[in-house]
JSON list of C-alpha atoms in Angstrom, two decimals:
[
{"chain": "S", "resi": 67, "resn": "ILE", "atom": "CA", "xyz": [137.10, 73.59, 71.93]},
{"chain": "S", "resi": 68, "resn": "ALA", "atom": "CA", "xyz": [139.81, 76.19, 71.47]},
{"chain": "S", "resi": 69, "resn": "PRO", "atom": "CA", "xyz": [138.40, 77.43, 68.18]},
{"chain": "S", "resi": 70, "resn": "ARG", "atom": "CA", "xyz": [134.96, 77.81, 69.72]},
{"chain": "S", "resi": 71, "resn": "MET", "atom": "CA", "xyz": [136.36, 79.85, 72.59]},
{"chain": "S", "resi": 72, "resn": "GLU", "atom": "CA", "xyz": [138.21, 82.10, 70.21]},
{"chain": "S", "resi": 73, "resn": "SER", "atom": "CA", "xyz": [134.94, 82.65, 68.35]},
{"chain": "S", "resi": 74, "resn": "VAL", "atom": "CA", "xyz": [133.12, 83.49, 71.66]},
{"chain": "S", "resi": 75, "resn": "ASP", "atom": "CA", "xyz": [135.94, 85.82, 72.71]},
{"chain": "S", "resi": 76, "resn": "SER", "atom": "CA", "xyz": [135.81, 87.53, 69.29]},
{"chain": "S", "resi": 77, "resn": "LYS", "atom": "CA", "xyz": [131.98, 88.02, 69.49]},
{"chain": "S", "resi": 78, "resn": "LEU", "atom": "CA", "xyz": [132.34, 89.41, 73.12]},
{"chain": "S", "resi": 79, "resn": "THR", "atom": "CA", "xyz": [134.97, 91.85, 71.88]},
{"chain": "S", "resi": 80, "resn": "GLU", "atom": "CA", "xyz": [132.66, 92.92, 69.01]},
{"chain": "S", "resi": 81, "resn": "ILE", "atom": "CA", "xyz": [129.73, 93.41, 71.41]},
{"chain": "S", "resi": 82, "resn": "HIS", "atom": "CA", "xyz": [131.97, 95.33, 73.81]},
{"chain": "S", "resi": 83, "resn": "GLN", "atom": "CA", "xyz": [133.07, 97.61, 70.96]},
{"chain": "S", "resi": 84, "resn": "GLN", "atom": "CA", "xyz": [129.41, 98.43, 70.13]},
{"chain": "S", "resi": 85, "resn": "LEU", "atom": "CA", "xyz": [128.85, 99.62, 73.66]},
{"chain": "S", "resi": 86, "resn": "ILE", "atom": "CA", "xyz": [131.56, 102.20, 73.46]},
{"chain": "S", "resi": 87, "resn": "THR", "atom": "CA", "xyz": [131.04, 105.47, 71.64]},
{"chain": "S", "resi": 88, "resn": "ASN", "atom": "CA", "xyz": [133.23, 105.76, 68.54]},
{"chain": "S", "resi": 89, "resn": "GLY", "atom": "CA", "xyz": [131.95, 109.00, 66.97]},
{"chain": "S", "resi": 90, "resn": "GLY", "atom": "CA", "xyz": [128.86, 107.81, 65.28]},
{"chain": "S", "resi": 91, "resn": "SER", "atom": "CA", "xyz": [128.54, 104.24, 64.16]},
{"chain": "S", "resi": 92, "resn": "SER", "atom": "CA", "xyz": [128.44, 102.25, 67.39]},
{"chain": "S", "resi": 93, "resn": "LEU", "atom": "CA", "xyz": [125.32, 100.97, 69.03]},
{"chain": "S", "resi": 94, "resn": "ARG", "atom": "CA", "xyz": [126.06, 103.25, 72.02]},
{"chain": "S", "resi": 95, "resn": "ASP", "atom": "CA", "xyz": [126.16, 106.25, 69.65]},
{"chain": "S", "resi": 96, "resn": "ALA", "atom": "CA", "xyz": [122.80, 105.31, 68.17]},
{"chain": "S", "resi": 97, "resn": "ILE", "atom": "CA", "xyz": [121.32, 104.99, 71.69]},
{"chain": "S", "resi": 98, "resn": "ASN", "atom": "CA", "xyz": [122.69, 108.34, 72.62]},
{"chain": "S", "resi": 99, "resn": "ARG", "atom": "CA", "xyz": [121.20, 110.00, 69.52]},
{"chain": "S", "resi": 100, "resn": "ILE", "atom": "CA", "xyz": [117.75, 108.51, 70.29]},
{"chain": "S", "resi": 101, "resn": "GLU", "atom": "CA", "xyz": [117.92, 109.58, 73.97]},
{"chain": "S", "resi": 102, "resn": "LYS", "atom": "CA", "xyz": [118.82, 113.09, 72.96]},
{"chain": "S", "resi": 103, "resn": "LYS", "atom": "CA", "xyz": [116.04, 113.20, 70.39]},
{"chain": "S", "resi": 104, "resn": "VAL", "atom": "CA", "xyz": [113.49, 111.98, 72.91]},
{"chain": "S", "resi": 105, "resn": "TYR", "atom": "CA", "xyz": [114.65, 114.60, 75.48]},
{"chain": "S", "resi": 106, "resn": "VAL", "atom": "CA", "xyz": [114.58, 117.45, 72.87]},
{"chain": "S", "resi": 107, "resn": "THR", "atom": "CA", "xyz": [111.13, 116.41, 71.70]},
{"chain": "S", "resi": 108, "resn": "GLY", "atom": "CA", "xyz": [109.82, 116.45, 75.21]},
{"chain": "S", "resi": 109, "resn": "GLU", "atom": "CA", "xyz": [111.26, 119.91, 75.84]},
{"chain": "S", "resi": 110, "resn": "ILE", "atom": "CA", "xyz": [109.91, 121.33, 72.57]},
{"chain": "S", "resi": 111, "resn": "THR", "atom": "CA", "xyz": [106.37, 119.89, 73.35]},
{"chain": "S", "resi": 112, "resn": "ARG", "atom": "CA", "xyz": [106.48, 121.39, 76.81]},
{"chain": "S", "resi": 113, "resn": "ASP", "atom": "CA", "xyz": [107.57, 124.68, 75.48]},
{"chain": "S", "resi": 114, "resn": "ILE", "atom": "CA", "xyz": [104.79, 124.70, 72.91]},
{"chain": "S", "resi": 115, "resn": "ILE", "atom": "CA", "xyz": [102.14, 123.98, 75.47]},
{"chain": "S", "resi": 116, "resn": "LYS", "atom": "CA", "xyz": [103.49, 126.20, 78.27]},
{"chain": "S", "resi": 117, "resn": "ASP", "atom": "CA", "xyz": [101.09, 129.10, 77.41]},
{"chain": "S", "resi": 118, "resn": "ASP", "atom": "CA", "xyz": [98.22, 127.07, 76.04]},
{"chain": "S", "resi": 119, "resn": "ILE", "atom": "CA", "xyz": [94.76, 128.45, 76.85]},
{"chain": "S", "resi": 120, "resn": "LYS", "atom": "CA", "xyz": [94.05, 125.42, 79.01]},
{"chain": "S", "resi": 121, "resn": "GLY", "atom": "CA", "xyz": [95.99, 124.44, 82.14]},
{"chain": "S", "resi": 122, "resn": "LYS", "atom": "CA", "xyz": [98.04, 121.32, 81.41]},
{"chain": "S", "resi": 123, "resn": "TYR", "atom": "CA", "xyz": [99.79, 118.94, 83.77]},
{"chain": "S", "resi": 124, "resn": "THR", "atom": "CA", "xyz": [101.65, 115.58, 83.71]},
{"chain": "S", "resi": 125, "resn": "THR", "atom": "CA", "xyz": [101.92, 113.00, 86.44]},
{"chain": "S", "resi": 126, "resn": "ASP", "atom": "CA", "xyz": [104.07, 109.98, 86.98]},
{"chain": "S", "resi": 127, "resn": "VAL", "atom": "CA", "xyz": [102.50, 106.42, 86.88]},
{"chain": "S", "resi": 128, "resn": "ASN", "atom": "CA", "xyz": [101.29, 106.84, 90.44]},
{"chain": "S", "resi": 129, "resn": "GLY", "atom": "CA", "xyz": [99.42, 109.95, 89.59]},
{"chain": "S", "resi": 130, "resn": "LEU", "atom": "CA", "xyz": [101.79, 112.35, 91.36]},
{"chain": "S", "resi": 131, "resn": "TYR", "atom": "CA", "xyz": [102.11, 115.73, 89.63]},
{"chain": "S", "resi": 132, "resn": "ASP", "atom": "CA", "xyz": [105.50, 116.36, 88.09]},
{"chain": "S", "resi": 133, "resn": "TRP", "atom": "CA", "xyz": [104.83, 119.22, 85.68]},
{"chain": "S", "resi": 134, "resn": "THR", "atom": "CA", "xyz": [102.26, 121.93, 84.89]},
{"chain": "S", "resi": 135, "resn": "ASN", "atom": "CA", "xyz": [102.22, 124.70, 82.28]},
{"chain": "S", "resi": 136, "resn": "ARG", "atom": "CA", "xyz": [102.20, 128.39, 83.16]},
{"chain": "S", "resi": 137, "resn": "THR", "atom": "CA", "xyz": [98.55, 128.75, 82.30]},
{"chain": "S", "resi": 138, "resn": "TYR", "atom": "CA", "xyz": [97.61, 126.25, 85.00]},
{"chain": "S", "resi": 139, "resn": "LEU", "atom": "CA", "xyz": [99.80, 128.02, 87.57]},
{"chain": "S", "resi": 140, "resn": "LYS", "atom": "CA", "xyz": [98.34, 131.42, 86.68]},
{"chain": "S", "resi": 141, "resn": "MET", "atom": "CA", "xyz": [94.75, 130.04, 86.78]},
{"chain": "S", "resi": 142, "resn": "ILE", "atom": "CA", "xyz": [95.14, 128.89, 90.41]},
{"chain": "S", "resi": 143, "resn": "ASP", "atom": "CA", "xyz": [97.77, 131.44, 91.53]},
{"chain": "S", "resi": 144, "resn": "LYS", "atom": "CA", "xyz": [100.18, 128.74, 92.79]},
{"chain": "S", "resi": 145, "resn": "GLU", "atom": "CA", "xyz": [103.75, 127.71, 92.32]},
{"chain": "S", "resi": 146, "resn": "LEU", "atom": "CA", "xyz": [104.75, 124.30, 90.78]},
{"chain": "S", "resi": 147, "resn": "SER", "atom": "CA", "xyz": [106.31, 123.26, 94.13]},
{"chain": "S", "resi": 148, "resn": "GLN", "atom": "CA", "xyz": [102.86, 123.60, 95.76]},
{"chain": "S", "resi": 149, "resn": "LEU", "atom": "CA", "xyz": [101.27, 121.15, 93.31]},
{"chain": "S", "resi": 150, "resn": "THR", "atom": "CA", "xyz": [104.06, 118.62, 92.92]},
{"chain": "S", "resi": 151, "resn": "GLY", "atom": "CA", "xyz": [103.38, 115.11, 94.08]},
{"chain": "S", "resi": 152, "resn": "ASP", "atom": "CA", "xyz": [99.95, 115.14, 95.73]},
{"chain": "S", "resi": 153, "resn": "GLY", "atom": "CA", "xyz": [100.21, 118.74, 96.77]},
{"chain": "S", "resi": 154, "resn": "TRP", "atom": "CA", "xyz": [97.37, 119.65, 94.37]},
{"chain": "S", "resi": 155, "resn": "GLN", "atom": "CA", "xyz": [94.90, 117.84, 96.62]},
{"chain": "S", "resi": 156, "resn": "SER", "atom": "CA", "xyz": [95.24, 120.44, 99.31]},
{"chain": "S", "resi": 157, "resn": "PHE", "atom": "CA", "xyz": [93.77, 123.06, 97.00]},
{"chain": "S", "resi": 158, "resn": "VAL", "atom": "CA", "xyz": [90.59, 120.99, 96.27]},
{"chain": "S", "resi": 159, "resn": "SER", "atom": "CA", "xyz": [87.81, 122.54, 98.36]},
{"chain": "S", "resi": 160, "resn": "GLU", "atom": "CA", "xyz": [87.08, 120.49, 101.52]},
{"chain": "S", "resi": 161, "resn": "SER", "atom": "CA", "xyz": [83.51, 119.76, 100.37]},
{"chain": "S", "resi": 162, "resn": "ASP", "atom": "CA", "xyz": [84.84, 118.10, 97.16]},
{"chain": "S", "resi": 163, "resn": "ARG", "atom": "CA", "xyz": [88.17, 116.69, 98.32]},
{"chain": "S", "resi": 164, "resn": "ASP", "atom": "CA", "xyz": [87.17, 113.11, 99.23]},
{"chain": "S", "resi": 165, "resn": "ARG", "atom": "CA", "xyz": [85.03, 112.69, 96.04]},
{"chain": "S", "resi": 166, "resn": "VAL", "atom": "CA", "xyz": [87.91, 113.97, 93.84]},
{"chain": "S", "resi": 167, "resn": "ILE", "atom": "CA", "xyz": [90.67, 111.95, 95.49]},
{"chain": "S", "resi": 168, "resn": "ASP", "atom": "CA", "xyz": [88.55, 108.77, 95.46]},
{"chain": "S", "resi": 169, "resn": "GLU", "atom": "CA", "xyz": [87.85, 109.25, 91.79]},
{"chain": "S", "resi": 170, "resn": "TRP", "atom": "CA", "xyz": [91.58, 110.02, 91.02]},
{"chain": "S", "resi": 171, "resn": "VAL", "atom": "CA", "xyz": [92.71, 106.85, 92.93]},
{"chain": "S", "resi": 172, "resn": "ASP", "atom": "CA", "xyz": [90.11, 104.74, 91.15]},
{"chain": "S", "resi": 173, "resn": "CYS", "atom": "CA", "xyz": [91.31, 105.99, 87.77]},
{"chain": "S", "resi": 174, "resn": "MET", "atom": "CA", "xyz": [94.93, 105.29, 88.76]},
{"chain": "S", "resi": 175, "resn": "GLU", "atom": "CA", "xyz": [93.97, 101.70, 89.71]},
{"chain": "S", "resi": 176, "resn": "THR", "atom": "CA", "xyz": [91.78, 101.03, 86.72]},
{"chain": "S", "resi": 177, "resn": "GLY", "atom": "CA", "xyz": [93.59, 103.00, 84.03]},
{"chain": "S", "resi": 178, "resn": "ARG", "atom": "CA", "xyz": [90.45, 104.72, 82.89]},
{"chain": "S", "resi": 179, "resn": "GLU", "atom": "CA", "xyz": [90.22, 108.54, 81.99]},
{"chain": "S", "resi": 180, "resn": "PHE", "atom": "CA", "xyz": [89.72, 111.01, 84.85]},
{"chain": "S", "resi": 181, "resn": "ASP", "atom": "CA", "xyz": [86.92, 113.48, 84.11]},
{"chain": "S", "resi": 182, "resn": "ILE", "atom": "CA", "xyz": [85.52, 115.61, 86.96]},
{"chain": "S", "resi": 183, "resn": "THR", "atom": "CA", "xyz": [84.24, 119.05, 87.93]},
{"chain": "S", "resi": 184, "resn": "TYR", "atom": "CA", "xyz": [84.97, 120.44, 91.41]},
{"chain": "S", "resi": 185, "resn": "SER", "atom": "CA", "xyz": [85.86, 123.51, 93.36]},
{"chain": "S", "resi": 186, "resn": "ILE", "atom": "CA", "xyz": [89.39, 124.60, 94.31]},
{"chain": "S", "resi": 187, "resn": "LEU", "atom": "CA", "xyz": [90.43, 127.14, 96.87]},
{"chain": "S", "resi": 188, "resn": "ASN", "atom": "CA", "xyz": [92.09, 130.10, 95.32]},
{"chain": "S", "resi": 189, "resn": "ASN", "atom": "CA", "xyz": [93.27, 132.84, 97.58]},
{"chain": "S", "resi": 190, "resn": "GLY", "atom": "CA", "xyz": [90.47, 131.94, 100.06]},
{"chain": "S", "resi": 191, "resn": "ARG", "atom": "CA", "xyz": [87.72, 131.85, 97.46]},
{"chain": "S", "resi": 192, "resn": "LYS", "atom": "CA", "xyz": [86.10, 128.83, 95.74]},
{"chain": "S", "resi": 193, "resn": "GLN", "atom": "CA", "xyz": [86.76, 128.47, 92.02]},
{"chain": "S", "resi": 194, "resn": "LEU", "atom": "CA", "xyz": [84.95, 125.86, 89.89]},
{"chain": "S", "resi": 195, "resn": "ILE", "atom": "CA", "xyz": [87.18, 123.89, 87.47]},
{"chain": "S", "resi": 196, "resn": "HIS", "atom": "CA", "xyz": [86.94, 120.99, 85.16]},
{"chain": "S", "resi": 197, "resn": "ASN", "atom": "CA", "xyz": [89.80, 118.43, 85.28]},
{"chain": "S", "resi": 198, "resn": "SER", "atom": "CA", "xyz": [90.29, 115.69, 82.77]},
{"chain": "S", "resi": 199, "resn": "ALA", "atom": "CA", "xyz": [93.26, 113.37, 82.40]},
{"chain": "S", "resi": 200, "resn": "ARG", "atom": "CA", "xyz": [94.12, 110.39, 80.34]},
{"chain": "S", "resi": 201, "resn": "PRO", "atom": "CA", "xyz": [96.69, 107.69, 80.89]},
{"chain": "S", "resi": 202, "resn": "ILE", "atom": "CA", "xyz": [99.71, 107.41, 78.61]},
{"chain": "S", "resi": 203, "resn": "LYS", "atom": "CA", "xyz": [100.45, 103.85, 77.87]},
{"chain": "S", "resi": 204, "resn": "SER", "atom": "CA", "xyz": [103.53, 101.98, 76.59]},
{"chain": "S", "resi": 205, "resn": "ALA", "atom": "CA", "xyz": [103.04, 98.35, 75.57]},
{"chain": "S", "resi": 206, "resn": "GLY", "atom": "CA", "xyz": [99.63, 98.40, 77.21]},
{"chain": "S", "resi": 207, "resn": "THR", "atom": "CA", "xyz": [100.95, 99.61, 80.57]},
{"chain": "S", "resi": 208, "resn": "VAL", "atom": "CA", "xyz": [100.22, 103.08, 82.09]},
{"chain": "S", "resi": 209, "resn": "VAL", "atom": "CA", "xyz": [103.52, 104.94, 82.36]},
{"chain": "S", "resi": 210, "resn": "SER", "atom": "CA", "xyz": [102.27, 108.57, 82.91]},
{"chain": "S", "resi": 211, "resn": "TRP", "atom": "CA", "xyz": [99.14, 110.77, 82.87]},
{"chain": "S", "resi": 212, "resn": "VAL", "atom": "CA", "xyz": [98.48, 113.98, 81.03]},
{"chain": "S", "resi": 213, "resn": "GLY", "atom": "CA", "xyz": [95.63, 116.28, 82.01]},
{"chain": "S", "resi": 214, "resn": "ASP", "atom": "CA", "xyz": [93.74, 119.57, 81.24]},
{"chain": "S", "resi": 215, "resn": "ILE", "atom": "CA", "xyz": [92.30, 122.09, 83.75]},
{"chain": "S", "resi": 216, "resn": "THR", "atom": "CA", "xyz": [89.58, 124.48, 82.50]},
{"chain": "S", "resi": 217, "resn": "LEU", "atom": "CA", "xyz": [88.05, 127.27, 84.61]},
{"chain": "S", "resi": 218, "resn": "ILE", "atom": "CA", "xyz": [84.26, 127.23, 84.64]}
]
């Protein structure tokens, strides 16, 4: 039994060493490189689309806004803090609000694409927009949503 315990201890020590950075060759170093690349890729993508001709936004898995590009903010003359979470719903015109929210909730529950035209309130006047969003999936599970806003 003693040789087996020594073998187990040796393997545990080897695993532990892989979880500590060592300047490049450990498993932890590889994970750190991957995490950095994912972060940088996300930042580059957001920078590329920040001034796209269409308004762009992302939400979390629950459909709560967490990012919009500058074009979207300029279109509706709002700050990101006003849209974050479910704040965007308060800018949907009252006559369209229930229909839009019901459709959004249904899309969140079913995972189908969101595609709708409605009016928003922009500085006291109604403005017609088209909003479409699609789910982003990982291993078949919705993890986020990405959408477009177009003025009509």
